[in-house]
PDB file of C-alpha atoms in Angstrom:
ATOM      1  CA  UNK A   1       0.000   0.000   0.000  1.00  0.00           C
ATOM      2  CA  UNK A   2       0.938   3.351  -0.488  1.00  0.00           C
ATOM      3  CA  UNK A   3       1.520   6.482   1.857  1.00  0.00           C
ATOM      4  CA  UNK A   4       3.968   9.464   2.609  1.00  0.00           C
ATOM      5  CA  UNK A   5       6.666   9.813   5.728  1.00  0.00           C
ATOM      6  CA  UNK A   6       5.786  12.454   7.774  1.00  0.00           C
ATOM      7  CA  UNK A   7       9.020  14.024   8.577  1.00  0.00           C
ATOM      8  CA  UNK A   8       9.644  17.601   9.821  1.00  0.00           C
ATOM      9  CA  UNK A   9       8.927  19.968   7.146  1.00  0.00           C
ATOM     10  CA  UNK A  10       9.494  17.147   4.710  1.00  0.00           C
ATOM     11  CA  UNK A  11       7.170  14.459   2.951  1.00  0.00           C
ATOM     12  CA  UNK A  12       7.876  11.651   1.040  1.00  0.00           C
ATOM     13  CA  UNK A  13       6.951   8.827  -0.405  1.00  0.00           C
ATOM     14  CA  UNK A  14       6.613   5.600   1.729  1.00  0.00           C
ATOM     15  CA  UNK A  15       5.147   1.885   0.739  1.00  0.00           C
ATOM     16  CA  UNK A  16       4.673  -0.718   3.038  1.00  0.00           C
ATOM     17  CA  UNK A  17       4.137  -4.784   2.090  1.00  0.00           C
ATOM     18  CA  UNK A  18       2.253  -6.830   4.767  1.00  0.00           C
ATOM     19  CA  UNK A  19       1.570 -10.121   5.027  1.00  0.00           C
ATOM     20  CA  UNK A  20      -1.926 -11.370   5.298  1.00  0.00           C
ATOM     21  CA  UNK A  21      -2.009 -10.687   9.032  1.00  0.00           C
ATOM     22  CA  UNK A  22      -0.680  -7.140   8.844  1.00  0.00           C
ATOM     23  CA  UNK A  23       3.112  -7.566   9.729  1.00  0.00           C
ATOM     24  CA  UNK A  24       5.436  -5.460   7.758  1.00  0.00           C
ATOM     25  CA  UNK A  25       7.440  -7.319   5.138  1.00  0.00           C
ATOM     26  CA  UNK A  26       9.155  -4.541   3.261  1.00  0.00           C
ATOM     27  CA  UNK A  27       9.934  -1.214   3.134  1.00  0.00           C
ATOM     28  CA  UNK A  28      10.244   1.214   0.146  1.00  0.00           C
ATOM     29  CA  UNK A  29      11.692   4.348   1.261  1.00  0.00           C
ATOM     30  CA  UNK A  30      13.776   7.328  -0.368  1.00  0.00           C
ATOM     31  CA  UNK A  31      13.689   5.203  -3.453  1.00  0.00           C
ATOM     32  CA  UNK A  32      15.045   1.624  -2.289  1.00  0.00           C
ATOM     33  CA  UNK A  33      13.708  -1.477  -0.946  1.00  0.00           C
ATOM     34  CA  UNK A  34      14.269  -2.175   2.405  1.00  0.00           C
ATOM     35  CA  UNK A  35      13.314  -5.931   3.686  1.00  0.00           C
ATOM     36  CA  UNK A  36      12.283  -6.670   7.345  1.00  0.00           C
ATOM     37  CA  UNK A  37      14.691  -8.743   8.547  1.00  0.00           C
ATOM     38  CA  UNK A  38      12.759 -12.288   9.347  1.00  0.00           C
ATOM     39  CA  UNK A  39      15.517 -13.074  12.287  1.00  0.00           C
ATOM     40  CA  UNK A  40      14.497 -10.204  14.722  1.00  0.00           C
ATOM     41  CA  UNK A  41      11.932  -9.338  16.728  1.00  0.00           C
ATOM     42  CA  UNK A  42       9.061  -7.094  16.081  1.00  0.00           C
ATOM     43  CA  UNK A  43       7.219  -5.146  17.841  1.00  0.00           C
ATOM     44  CA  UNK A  44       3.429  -4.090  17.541  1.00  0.00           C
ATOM     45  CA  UNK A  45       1.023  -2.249  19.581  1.00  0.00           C
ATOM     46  CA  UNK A  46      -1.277   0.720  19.468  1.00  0.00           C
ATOM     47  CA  UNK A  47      -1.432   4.186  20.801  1.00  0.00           C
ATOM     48  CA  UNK A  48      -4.446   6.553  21.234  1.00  0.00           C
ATOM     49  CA  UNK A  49      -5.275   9.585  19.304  1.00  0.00           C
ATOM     50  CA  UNK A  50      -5.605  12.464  21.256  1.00  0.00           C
ATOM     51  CA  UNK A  51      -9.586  12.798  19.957  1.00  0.00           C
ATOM     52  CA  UNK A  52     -10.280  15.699  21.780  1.00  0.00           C
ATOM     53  CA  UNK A  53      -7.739  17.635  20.087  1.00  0.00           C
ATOM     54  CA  UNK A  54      -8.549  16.656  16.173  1.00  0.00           C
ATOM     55  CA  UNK A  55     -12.327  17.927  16.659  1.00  0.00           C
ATOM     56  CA  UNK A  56     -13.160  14.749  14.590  1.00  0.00           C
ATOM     57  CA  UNK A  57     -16.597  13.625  14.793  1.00  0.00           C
ATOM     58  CA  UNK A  58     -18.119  10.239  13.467  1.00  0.00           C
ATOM     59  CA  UNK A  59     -21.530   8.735  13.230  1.00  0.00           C
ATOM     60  CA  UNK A  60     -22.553   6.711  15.660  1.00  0.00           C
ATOM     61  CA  UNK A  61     -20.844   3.285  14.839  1.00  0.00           C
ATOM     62  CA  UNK A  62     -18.475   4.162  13.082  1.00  0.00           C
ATOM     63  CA  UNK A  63     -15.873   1.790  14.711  1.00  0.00           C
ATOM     64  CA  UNK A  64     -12.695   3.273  16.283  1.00  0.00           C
ATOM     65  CA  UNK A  65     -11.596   6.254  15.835  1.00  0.00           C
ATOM     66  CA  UNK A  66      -8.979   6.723  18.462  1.00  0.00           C
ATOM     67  CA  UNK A  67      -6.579   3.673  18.215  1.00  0.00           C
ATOM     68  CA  UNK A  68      -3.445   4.623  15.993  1.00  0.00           C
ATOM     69  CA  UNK A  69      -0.853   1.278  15.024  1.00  0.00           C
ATOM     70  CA  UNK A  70       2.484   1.067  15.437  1.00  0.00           C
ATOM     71  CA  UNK A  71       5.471  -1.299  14.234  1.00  0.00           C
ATOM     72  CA  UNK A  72       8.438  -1.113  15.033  1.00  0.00           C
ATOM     73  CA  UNK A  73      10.480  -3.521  12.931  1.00  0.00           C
ATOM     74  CA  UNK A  74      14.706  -3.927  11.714  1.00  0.00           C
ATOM     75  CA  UNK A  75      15.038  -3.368   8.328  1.00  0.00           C
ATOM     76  CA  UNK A  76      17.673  -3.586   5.713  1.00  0.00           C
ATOM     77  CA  UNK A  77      18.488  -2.983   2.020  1.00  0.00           C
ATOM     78  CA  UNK A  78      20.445  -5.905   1.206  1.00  0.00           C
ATOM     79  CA  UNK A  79      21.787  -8.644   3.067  1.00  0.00           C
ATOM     80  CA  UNK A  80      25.240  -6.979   3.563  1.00  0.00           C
ATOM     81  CA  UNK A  81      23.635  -3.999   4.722  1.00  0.00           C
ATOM     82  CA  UNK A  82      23.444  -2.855   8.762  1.00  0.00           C
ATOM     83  CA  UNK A  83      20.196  -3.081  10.341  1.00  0.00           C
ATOM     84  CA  UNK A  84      17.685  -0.227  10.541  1.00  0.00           C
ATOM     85  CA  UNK A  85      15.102   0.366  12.931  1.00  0.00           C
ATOM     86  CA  UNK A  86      12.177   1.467  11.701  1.00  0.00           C
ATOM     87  CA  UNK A  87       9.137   2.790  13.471  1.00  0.00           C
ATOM     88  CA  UNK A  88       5.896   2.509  11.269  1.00  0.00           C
ATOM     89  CA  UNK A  89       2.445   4.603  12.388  1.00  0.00           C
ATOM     90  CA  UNK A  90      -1.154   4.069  10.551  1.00  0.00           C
ATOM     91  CA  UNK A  91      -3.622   6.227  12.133  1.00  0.00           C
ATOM     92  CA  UNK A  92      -7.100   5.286  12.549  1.00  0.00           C
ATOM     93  CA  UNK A  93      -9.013   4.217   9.250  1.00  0.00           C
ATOM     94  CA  UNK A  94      -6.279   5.042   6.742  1.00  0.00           C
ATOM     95  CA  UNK A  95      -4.589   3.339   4.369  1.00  0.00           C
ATOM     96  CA  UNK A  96      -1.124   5.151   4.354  1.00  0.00           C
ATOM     97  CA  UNK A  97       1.544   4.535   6.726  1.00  0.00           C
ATOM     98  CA  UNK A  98       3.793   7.131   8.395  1.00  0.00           C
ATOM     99  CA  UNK A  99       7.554   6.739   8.957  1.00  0.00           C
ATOM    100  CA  UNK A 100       7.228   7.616  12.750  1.00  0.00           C
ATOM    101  CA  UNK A 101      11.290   6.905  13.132  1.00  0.00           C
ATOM    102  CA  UNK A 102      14.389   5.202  11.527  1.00  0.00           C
ATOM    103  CA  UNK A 103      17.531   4.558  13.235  1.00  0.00           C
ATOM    104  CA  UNK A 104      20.652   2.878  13.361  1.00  0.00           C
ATOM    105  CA  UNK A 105      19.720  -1.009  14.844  1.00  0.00           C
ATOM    106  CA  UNK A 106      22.043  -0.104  18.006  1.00  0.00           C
ATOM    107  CA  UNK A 107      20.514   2.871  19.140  1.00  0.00           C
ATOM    108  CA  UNK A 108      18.086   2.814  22.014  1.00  0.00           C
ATOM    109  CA  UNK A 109      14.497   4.167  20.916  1.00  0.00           C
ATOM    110  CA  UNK A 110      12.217   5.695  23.429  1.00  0.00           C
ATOM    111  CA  UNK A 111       8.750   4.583  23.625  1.00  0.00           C
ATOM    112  CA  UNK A 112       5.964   6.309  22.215  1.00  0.00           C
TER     113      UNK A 112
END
């Protein structure tokens, strides 16, 4: 599927390929293809949107509105490459990811 990266002051293109239960299986980003690395762990779990904030308002069952996803997976461009981590956001009832955060596999990340 396609979406953008929300960076700061920056957008660009972003396409993520899931399995059929949702779990990232590749990355393309900045023009290359980067592959989640089967060997490592991922991580997914989901965040709530500040609703009263975005003014949003839905009909009544409309499902949820509030419950953004997140996966954090390592990533890399070819198999000689270093790992990546890679923090992926979908927010409620879209299609398009977000690049929440990429970083070197070593670095600590803090918790959303």
């Amino acid at each position: 599927m396609s979406t953008t990266i929300e960076a700061p002051g920056q957008a660009n293109e972003l396409q993520v390929r899931t399995d059929p239960a949702g779990k990232p299986l590749a990355i393309r980003h900045d023009g290359q293809i980067w592959l989640v690395d089967p060997d490592t762990d991922t991580q997914h779990w989901f965040g709530r949107d500040a609703w009263w904030d975005t003014q949003r308002t839905a009909a009544v069952g409309s499902g949820d509105l509030v419950s953004i996803e997140f996966w954090r997976v390592q990533v890399r461009p070819g198999t000689q490459s270093a790992l990546r981590t890679v923090t992926l956001r979908r927010n409620p009832f879209s299609t398009q990811w977000l690049l929440e955060s990429i970083s070197d596999a070593d670095e600590t990340t803090e918790e959303e």
